[in-house]
Amino acid sequence: MDKDRALEEMMGKLGDFGRYQCFQFILHILAAMTAGMHMLSLVTVAAVPDHRCFLHGIDSYNATNSWNSSLVMAAIPVNENDKFDSCRMYTRNHTSTAECESWVYNTQYFSSSRGIEWNFVCNQRWMGAIAQTVYMFGVVGGSLIFGRVSDKYGRKTAFVWSGVMQLLLGVLVALTNEYYSFLVVRFIYGIFGSGAYITGFVLTMELVGPSKRTICGVTFQVMFAIGIMLVPAWGYLIDNRFYLQILYGLHAALLLPHWFIMDESPRWLWSQGRARESVAIIEKALKMNGITENIDTSSLISQCKATNAKYSDEQSAGTNDLFKTPRMLKKTLIICGCWFTNSVVYYGISLNAGKLNGNPYFLMFLMGIVELPSYVIITYFLDRVGHRALISTMMLLGGIACLVIFFLPHGSITTTGMVMVGKLFISGSFSIIYKYSAELFPTVVRSSGVGLGSMCASVSGALTPLINLLDTLNPKIPTILFGFLALFSGFSTFFLPETIGRHLPQSLEDGEKFGIGDNCFTNCSGQPLTDSIPDIPETMVPLDETKKTKE
């Protein structure tokens, strides 16, 4: 019995999802909730409410005139949506308009925010966009750093340190009162903000059995959506950006007890040659699951050599191999495009919640709620109709919803409803992409392929706030762009093979042969075609995340 087979048999004794896995899984998914909250905290902390020019002689610094007063209406031009122009006012003789020098904010929903303090408006809107962009670039860096850290020092160590730094930086960012220092702290905040999420996902995938990985992966997305819903929920109760940000940061304290109650990944320990610790955790898990089966500890320890050697192919294969052969290149480009598009549309819609007509707290909360039905759909249909059919359908419907918005009146209830429909479908496709990617790429470059796709998603997420600035030209331009991207990417998935019911590829040669002749034009049923890949039992090697992405 070789080393990896011994590990698989040992893990197989646990079952797919017993009491032990359930307890550990609950600990892991808390990181998804905090990640969602940190990711979109600026929607409330740096909110920009409706605003108009400060009118000298009409407004004072102690009190401002009513927005519907005759003096204000005579001094501020009206835009095409029958609202006050946010950035211009009439000159003294009313023959022309001039840019605002300072602003008055509508404090119906927000009376305290970074956007109000630093005036993220008009020709300074870029300041708010950059604040969100630097956080997302921090997430890019974090995905690389935490992939390396968790591989070298352990999943648990990376997870807990991410929680500690989230707590410290979540408070520090509230105390930072200079804009460029704020950007630096936000960037570092982004590095650690999703670190525990990445590591927690890996821990779960390495612990639960194959039959439960889909539902567990979807549950991570559900918890991320709950984190998004907590942002407006707390914002509604606390109308002070300082205390609100501190409260967001304090949620990371939920991750600190994990040092004492969460276990390291037995697979990672085994891969590091730490067999005694790995076996001890398995024995603890068997006991908690009520399984009375003895493990030959001494025999297992003797089989586990203290080396980090894995498959010989894995040592030499890396990201570059994804681009060397034509079919692998096609799959890589399409999957990276899907990651990019899902991220840019998902965050584009989420970050624009405050621009819809209505109560911004309720609308953002609704943005999280509408994700939940899509996850129910995914859980039920994914293994029945297949990854390709579901992800392409959801991306196409999400793209169509975005394009329909172009023809609807700005600020109408119908427009808001269509935005929610778009969010429902795109969140569904986003939840599928990780598992689909992992099954398309062969074992020897699986971590590299998923890591590359995840990086594309992080980069597009960082660019999303800048794309949203295009609404200065026309409020509907970003939505149209999101729609066409979703349609193009959804259509491109027609050319990918289905993975449900297939033997997954192991070597680079398997990966090149995988799915030959299987696309939506030859087989839309999701049922297997004759598979050219031999039936090789696949072992669940410890996920390296982005370990090889920099190669």
XYZ file of C-alpha atoms in Angstrom:
551
model
C 0.000 0.000 0.000
C 1.547 3.336 -1.029
C 1.509 6.476 1.059
C -1.416 8.199 -0.667
C -3.601 5.097 -0.715
C -2.986 4.660 3.024
C -4.149 8.236 3.575
C -7.301 7.738 1.484
C -8.238 4.550 3.315
C -7.676 6.259 6.657
C -9.848 9.243 5.660
C -12.450 6.900 4.170
C -13.115 5.408 7.587
C -14.579 8.772 8.687
C -17.426 8.739 6.190
C -18.327 11.751 4.063
C -19.899 13.989 6.699
C -20.203 12.921 10.321
C -20.502 14.911 13.532
C -16.807 15.729 13.520
C -16.799 17.095 9.965
C -19.983 19.056 10.713
C -18.431 20.728 13.765
C -15.219 21.617 11.933
C -17.209 22.820 8.901
C -19.229 25.239 11.055
C -15.954 26.701 12.296
C -14.637 27.044 8.751
C -17.671 28.813 7.261
C -17.551 31.642 9.821
C -14.608 32.937 7.789
C -16.865 33.289 4.726
C -19.243 35.500 6.706
C -16.478 37.852 7.883
C -14.983 37.939 4.370
C -18.277 39.096 2.838
C -18.646 41.788 5.483
C -15.113 43.157 5.079
C -15.333 43.036 1.279
C -18.329 45.384 1.012
C -18.037 47.398 4.234
C -17.323 50.598 2.280
C -20.860 50.560 0.890
C -21.989 51.921 4.271
C -18.763 53.204 5.861
C -17.945 55.314 2.777
C -21.489 55.840 1.502
C -22.156 58.853 -0.705
C -25.771 60.031 -0.213
C -27.623 62.386 -2.552
C -25.864 65.750 -2.625
C -25.956 69.205 -4.174
C -23.818 72.303 -4.201
C -23.439 74.348 -1.026
C -25.086 77.691 -1.822
C -23.425 80.717 -0.267
C -25.998 83.139 1.041
C -28.662 80.426 1.151
C -27.016 77.637 3.151
C -24.906 78.111 6.257
C -22.440 75.766 7.935
C -24.814 75.411 10.883
C -27.980 74.815 8.867
C -28.898 74.165 5.267
C -31.986 75.238 3.394
C -34.667 72.697 2.549
C -33.966 70.884 -0.713
C -37.376 71.771 -2.114
C -37.257 75.449 -1.174
C -37.763 77.941 -3.971
C -34.307 79.454 -3.404
C -32.561 76.106 -3.823
C -34.651 75.131 -6.835
C -33.776 78.384 -8.505
C -30.040 77.990 -7.862
C -29.493 74.338 -8.884
C -30.089 73.007 -12.425
C -32.084 69.794 -12.899
C -30.637 66.800 -14.777
C -32.366 64.469 -17.248
C -33.737 62.355 -14.382
C -35.529 65.364 -12.850
C -33.123 65.483 -9.938
C -30.820 68.245 -8.795
C -27.476 68.288 -10.582
C -25.024 66.942 -8.014
C -21.988 68.833 -9.249
C -23.061 72.177 -10.739
C -24.991 75.295 -9.802
C -26.110 78.421 -11.617
C -23.819 81.434 -11.591
C -25.048 84.657 -10.035
C -26.649 85.944 -13.259
C -28.113 82.514 -14.193
C -26.546 82.679 -17.684
C -24.269 79.684 -17.094
C -23.351 77.029 -14.541
C -20.276 76.501 -12.387
C -18.799 73.551 -10.528
C -19.494 73.139 -6.823
C -16.840 74.213 -4.344
C -18.434 72.345 -1.440
C -21.507 70.198 -0.985
C -24.634 69.644 1.076
C -25.635 66.012 1.731
C -29.057 64.484 2.196
C -28.788 62.917 5.657
C -32.036 60.918 5.506
C -30.100 57.623 5.458
C -26.462 58.552 6.105
C -25.223 61.357 8.329
C -21.701 59.998 8.872
C -19.417 58.346 6.320
C -16.000 58.602 4.734
C -17.729 59.724 1.546
C -19.206 62.727 3.363
C -16.027 63.577 5.272
C -13.715 63.372 2.259
C -16.266 64.339 -0.424
C -16.144 61.288 -2.705
C -18.255 63.193 -5.240
C -18.050 64.788 -8.682
C -14.417 65.156 -9.770
C -13.347 63.390 -6.558
C -15.392 60.218 -7.102
C -12.174 58.431 -7.977
C -11.183 58.587 -4.310
C -14.011 56.266 -3.278
C -13.363 53.943 -6.234
C -9.651 53.706 -5.418
C -10.446 52.923 -1.768
C -12.406 49.830 -2.872
C -9.890 48.939 -5.604
C -6.893 48.848 -3.252
C -8.793 46.478 -0.962
C -9.467 44.141 -3.875
C -5.818 44.248 -4.948
C -5.038 43.322 -1.357
C -7.258 40.280 -1.852
C -5.181 39.389 -4.948
C -2.027 39.546 -2.845
C -3.683 37.642 -0.041
C -4.678 34.769 -2.315
C -1.025 34.340 -3.259
C 0.410 34.879 0.211
C -2.039 32.655 2.058
C -1.677 29.875 -0.501
C 2.041 29.808 0.284
C 1.647 30.304 4.033
C -0.969 27.581 4.427
C 1.164 25.135 2.446
C 4.311 25.869 4.433
C 3.047 26.538 7.964
C -0.333 24.834 7.951
C -3.986 25.643 7.244
C -4.822 26.307 10.886
C -1.923 28.730 11.436
C -2.834 30.741 8.326
C -6.523 30.752 9.292
C -6.015 32.050 12.840
C -3.411 34.677 11.898
C -5.786 35.978 9.244
C -8.468 36.324 11.950
C -6.105 38.164 14.287
C -5.051 40.627 11.579
C -8.655 41.159 10.441
C -9.495 42.200 13.982
C -6.545 44.593 14.320
C -6.828 46.124 10.849
C -10.625 46.370 11.050
C -10.185 48.656 14.068
C -7.107 50.465 12.714
C -8.842 51.460 9.482
C -11.536 53.209 11.545
C -8.847 55.212 13.368
C -7.032 56.335 10.212
C -8.023 59.895 9.339
C -5.687 60.716 6.432
C -6.769 59.504 2.981
C -3.523 58.024 1.649
C -2.731 56.339 4.963
C -6.281 54.985 4.799
C -5.503 53.449 1.391
C -2.388 51.725 2.749
C -4.316 50.241 5.667
C -7.145 49.188 3.326
C -4.673 47.344 1.108
C -3.224 45.390 4.038
C -6.770 44.845 5.326
C -7.608 43.239 1.972
C -4.637 40.854 2.209
C -5.954 39.396 5.449
C -9.682 40.027 4.888
C -10.153 36.920 2.738
C -7.198 34.878 4.021
C -9.240 32.839 6.474
C -11.947 32.336 3.822
C -9.449 30.844 1.365
C -7.881 28.633 4.026
C -11.238 27.615 5.509
C -12.485 26.510 2.096
C -9.382 24.373 1.600
C -9.781 22.847 5.073
C -13.359 21.868 4.297
C -12.555 20.373 0.885
C -9.769 18.303 2.449
C -11.967 17.023 5.278
C -15.430 16.202 3.887
C -16.180 13.323 1.534
C -16.781 13.692 -2.237
C -20.579 13.463 -1.968
C -20.724 16.520 0.314
C -18.215 18.835 -1.352
C -20.796 20.478 -3.602
C -23.223 21.351 -0.800
C -20.361 22.489 1.446
C -18.943 24.699 -1.300
C -22.369 26.272 -1.874
C -22.763 26.835 1.881
C -19.588 28.912 1.845
C -21.295 31.153 -0.723
C -24.410 31.339 1.468
C -22.322 32.505 4.427
C -20.596 35.092 2.227
C -24.064 36.397 1.293
C -25.010 36.537 4.979
C -21.888 38.613 5.579
C -23.094 41.005 2.879
C -26.517 41.219 4.558
C -24.921 42.086 7.899
C -23.291 45.162 6.349
C -26.589 47.070 5.849
C -28.179 45.506 8.930
C -25.545 47.009 11.234
C -25.400 50.170 9.131
C -29.110 50.732 9.674
C -28.684 50.460 13.453
C -25.442 52.465 13.781
C -25.309 55.748 11.871
C -21.705 56.551 12.751
C -18.976 55.424 10.403
C -16.337 55.167 13.205
C -18.271 52.814 15.490
C -19.721 50.973 12.512
C -16.290 50.103 11.101
C -15.051 49.016 14.520
C -18.077 46.728 14.820
C -17.327 45.206 11.412
C -13.740 44.585 12.511
C -14.780 43.039 15.834
C -16.620 40.247 13.997
C -13.175 38.742 13.337
C -13.037 37.891 17.064
C -15.297 34.954 16.145
C -12.279 33.373 14.449
C -9.858 33.620 17.374
C -11.150 30.657 19.468
C -10.422 28.464 16.444
C -6.833 28.148 17.652
C -8.122 26.004 20.509
C -11.086 24.164 18.962
C -10.274 23.807 15.241
C -8.001 21.014 14.023
C -5.285 21.134 11.413
C -5.946 19.353 8.118
C -4.986 15.669 8.481
C -4.116 15.662 4.775
C -1.695 18.555 5.168
C -0.066 16.951 8.207
C 0.285 13.710 6.273
C 1.853 15.490 3.296
C 4.397 17.048 5.670
C 5.401 13.673 7.095
C 3.677 14.421 10.428
C 1.811 11.121 10.424
C 1.459 10.761 14.191
C -0.459 14.079 14.449
C -2.548 13.229 11.394
C -3.529 9.823 12.779
C -4.334 11.348 16.187
C -6.834 13.737 14.586
C -8.410 10.890 12.615
C -8.768 8.836 15.796
C -10.411 11.806 17.526
C -12.772 12.226 14.558
C -13.693 8.540 14.504
C -14.571 8.702 18.181
C -16.723 11.826 17.702
C -18.469 10.190 14.725
C -19.248 7.145 16.851
C -17.168 4.803 14.705
C -15.469 2.017 16.631
C -12.732 0.991 14.259
C -9.121 0.581 15.240
C -6.313 2.225 13.319
C -2.894 0.595 13.098
C -1.021 3.754 14.081
C 2.466 2.292 14.000
C 1.940 0.807 10.548
C 0.579 4.080 9.153
C 3.445 6.097 10.605
C 5.956 3.765 9.012
C 4.310 4.267 5.616
C 4.443 8.038 5.832
C 7.939 9.234 5.040
C 8.901 12.666 6.255
C 9.323 14.143 2.820
C 7.216 16.553 0.843
C 7.497 14.546 -2.381
C 4.258 14.157 -4.284
C 3.608 12.912 -7.776
C 6.661 13.347 -9.939
C 4.529 15.101 -12.534
C 3.375 17.650 -9.947
C 6.942 18.672 -9.187
C 7.555 19.715 -12.773
C 4.091 20.802 -13.950
C 2.934 24.348 -13.309
C 0.941 27.269 -14.651
C 2.898 27.406 -17.926
C 1.635 23.942 -18.837
C -1.903 25.309 -19.027
C -0.943 27.216 -22.191
C 1.283 24.702 -24.007
C -1.279 22.497 -25.777
C -4.255 23.693 -27.856
C -7.155 22.073 -25.981
C -5.738 22.915 -22.576
C -5.158 26.491 -23.754
C -8.790 26.766 -24.898
C -10.123 25.495 -21.573
C -7.824 27.774 -19.617
C -8.797 30.925 -21.531
C -12.539 30.179 -21.303
C -12.400 29.361 -17.589
C -10.298 32.440 -16.794
C -12.818 34.505 -18.753
C -15.630 33.015 -16.672
C -13.835 33.843 -13.420
C -13.182 37.399 -14.637
C -16.752 37.985 -15.808
C -18.509 36.461 -12.816
C -16.456 38.582 -10.452
C -16.815 41.877 -12.311
C -20.594 41.480 -12.715
C -21.143 40.205 -9.161
C -19.239 43.036 -7.494
C -20.421 45.581 -10.050
C -24.051 44.926 -9.133
C -23.301 44.681 -5.396
C -21.359 47.947 -5.219
C -24.098 49.795 -7.093
C -26.797 48.910 -4.559
C -26.652 52.409 -3.078
C -27.395 53.989 -6.472
C -30.777 52.320 -6.839
C -33.906 54.253 -5.964
C -35.084 53.443 -2.453
C -33.802 52.736 1.037
C -30.113 51.808 0.511
C -30.017 49.582 3.595
C -33.000 47.548 2.443
C -31.716 47.321 -1.123
C -28.315 46.040 -0.073
C -29.887 43.558 2.311
C -32.062 42.409 -0.581
C -28.899 41.992 -2.675
C -27.802 39.320 -0.224
C -31.248 37.722 0.082
C -31.625 37.178 -3.676
C -28.488 35.041 -3.716
C -30.081 32.382 -1.521
C -32.623 31.040 -4.087
C -29.819 30.638 -6.624
C -27.880 28.444 -4.191
C -30.970 26.273 -3.645
C -31.249 25.885 -7.429
C -27.560 24.998 -7.689
C -27.734 22.428 -4.904
C -30.701 20.675 -6.496
C -29.763 20.781 -10.190
C -25.953 20.739 -10.284
C -25.474 16.976 -10.187
C -28.593 16.405 -12.298
C -28.011 18.649 -15.318
C -24.265 19.241 -15.058
C -21.905 22.137 -14.557
C -21.757 23.372 -18.145
C -25.503 23.624 -18.706
C -26.096 25.370 -15.390
C -23.235 27.858 -15.514
C -23.908 28.843 -19.142
C -27.661 29.236 -18.532
C -27.152 31.378 -15.443
C -24.549 33.611 -17.079
C -26.709 34.110 -20.169
C -29.800 34.939 -18.109
C -27.754 37.264 -15.901
C -26.411 39.020 -19.005
C -29.878 39.375 -20.516
C -31.158 40.885 -17.255
C -28.368 43.482 -17.330
C -29.163 44.439 -20.933
C -32.910 44.714 -20.256
C -32.094 47.381 -17.648
C -30.906 49.652 -20.482
C -34.491 49.935 -21.753
C -36.086 50.576 -18.359
C -36.593 53.992 -16.725
C -33.729 54.993 -14.445
C -34.647 54.602 -10.766
C -37.901 52.705 -11.372
C -39.088 49.752 -9.305
C -38.919 47.598 -12.439
C -35.251 48.502 -12.859
C -34.524 47.574 -9.257
C -36.298 44.249 -9.730
C -34.326 43.457 -12.873
C -31.054 44.278 -11.079
C -32.020 41.739 -8.404
C -32.752 39.140 -11.091
C -29.321 39.745 -12.589
C -27.703 39.352 -9.163
C -29.576 36.086 -8.554
C -28.300 34.460 -11.740
C -24.740 35.752 -11.620
C -24.284 34.701 -7.991
C -25.425 31.217 -9.010
C -22.898 30.919 -11.817
C -20.169 32.339 -9.570
C -20.815 29.592 -7.017
C -20.312 26.867 -9.652
C -17.088 28.110 -11.210
C -14.694 26.914 -8.496
C -15.794 23.272 -8.562
C -16.131 23.229 -12.359
C -12.603 24.604 -12.746
C -11.180 22.034 -10.332
C -12.747 19.190 -12.318
C -11.683 20.453 -15.766
C -7.969 20.660 -14.973
C -5.870 17.497 -14.460
C -4.572 16.697 -10.991
C -0.987 17.759 -11.686
C -2.003 21.357 -12.544
C -5.348 21.593 -10.735
C -4.088 23.962 -8.060
C -2.368 26.100 -10.680
C -5.490 26.279 -12.842
C -7.872 27.159 -10.025
C -5.347 29.613 -8.606
C -5.009 31.353 -11.973
C -8.785 31.617 -12.333
C -9.156 32.938 -8.803
C -6.518 35.567 -9.528
C -8.455 36.674 -12.641
C -11.537 37.074 -10.444
C -9.637 39.144 -7.893
C -8.159 41.410 -10.567
C -11.554 41.996 -12.178
C -13.029 42.678 -8.747
C -10.342 45.323 -8.250
C -11.188 46.927 -11.592
C -14.947 46.962 -10.954
C -15.062 50.241 -8.943
C -13.155 51.953 -11.759
C -15.551 50.555 -14.381
C -18.439 51.936 -12.345
C -16.993 55.436 -12.810
C -18.151 55.204 -16.436
C -21.647 56.006 -15.179
C -20.513 59.644 -15.240
C -20.995 59.470 -19.017
C -24.258 57.522 -18.752
C -25.634 55.744 -15.674
C -26.366 52.626 -17.722
C -22.946 52.142 -19.351
C -21.505 49.856 -16.604
C -24.638 47.685 -16.644
C -24.496 47.318 -20.443
C -20.829 46.362 -20.228
C -21.615 43.783 -17.532
C -24.417 42.371 -19.695
C -22.290 41.878 -22.812
C -19.456 40.334 -20.799
C -21.871 37.848 -19.205
C -23.400 36.938 -22.588
C -20.010 36.442 -24.234
C -18.622 34.395 -21.363
C -21.811 32.338 -21.020
C -21.740 31.499 -24.717
C -18.046 30.543 -24.536
C -18.826 27.807 -21.984
C -20.701 25.958 -24.751
C -17.271 24.857 -25.979
C -16.254 23.247 -22.668
C -16.825 19.566 -21.826
C -19.136 18.353 -19.076
C -17.466 16.886 -15.975
C -20.380 15.240 -14.142
C -20.020 11.457 -14.275
C -16.591 11.604 -15.940
C -13.335 10.123 -14.710
C -11.313 13.216 -13.889
C -7.996 13.696 -15.690
C -4.776 13.099 -13.756
C -1.812 13.752 -16.053
C -1.223 16.520 -18.592
C -1.888 14.006 -21.372
C -5.211 13.088 -19.763
C -6.077 16.771 -19.520
C -5.456 17.320 -23.220
C -7.645 14.334 -24.164
C -10.381 15.086 -21.642
C -13.720 15.932 -23.231
C -12.684 15.551 -26.889
C -15.805 16.039 -29.003
C -17.904 16.945 -25.973
C -19.411 20.420 -26.198
C -22.865 21.931 -26.117
C -23.236 21.534 -29.892
C -22.612 17.774 -29.788
C -23.963 16.891 -26.339
C -26.206 19.221 -24.369
C -27.714 16.516 -22.168
C -24.919 16.524 -19.591
C -24.714 12.721 -19.919
C -21.260 11.207 -20.423
C -19.940 10.526 -23.886
C -17.473 7.674 -24.343
C -14.675 8.746 -22.035
C -11.132 8.312 -23.288
C -9.688 8.736 -19.820
C -8.971 5.410 -18.094
C -10.677 4.680 -14.809
C -7.943 5.774 -12.438
C -8.980 6.177 -8.815
C -8.279 9.777 -7.961
C -6.787 10.678 -4.609
C -7.627 13.925 -2.889
C -4.161 15.430 -2.512
C -3.904 18.498 -0.262
C -5.022 21.549 -2.198
C -2.180 23.973 -2.839
C -4.479 26.842 -3.817
C -2.234 29.349 -5.596
C 1.071 27.745 -4.743
C 2.118 27.413 -8.367
C 0.352 30.431 -9.796
C 3.529 32.521 -9.698
C 5.553 29.951 -11.613
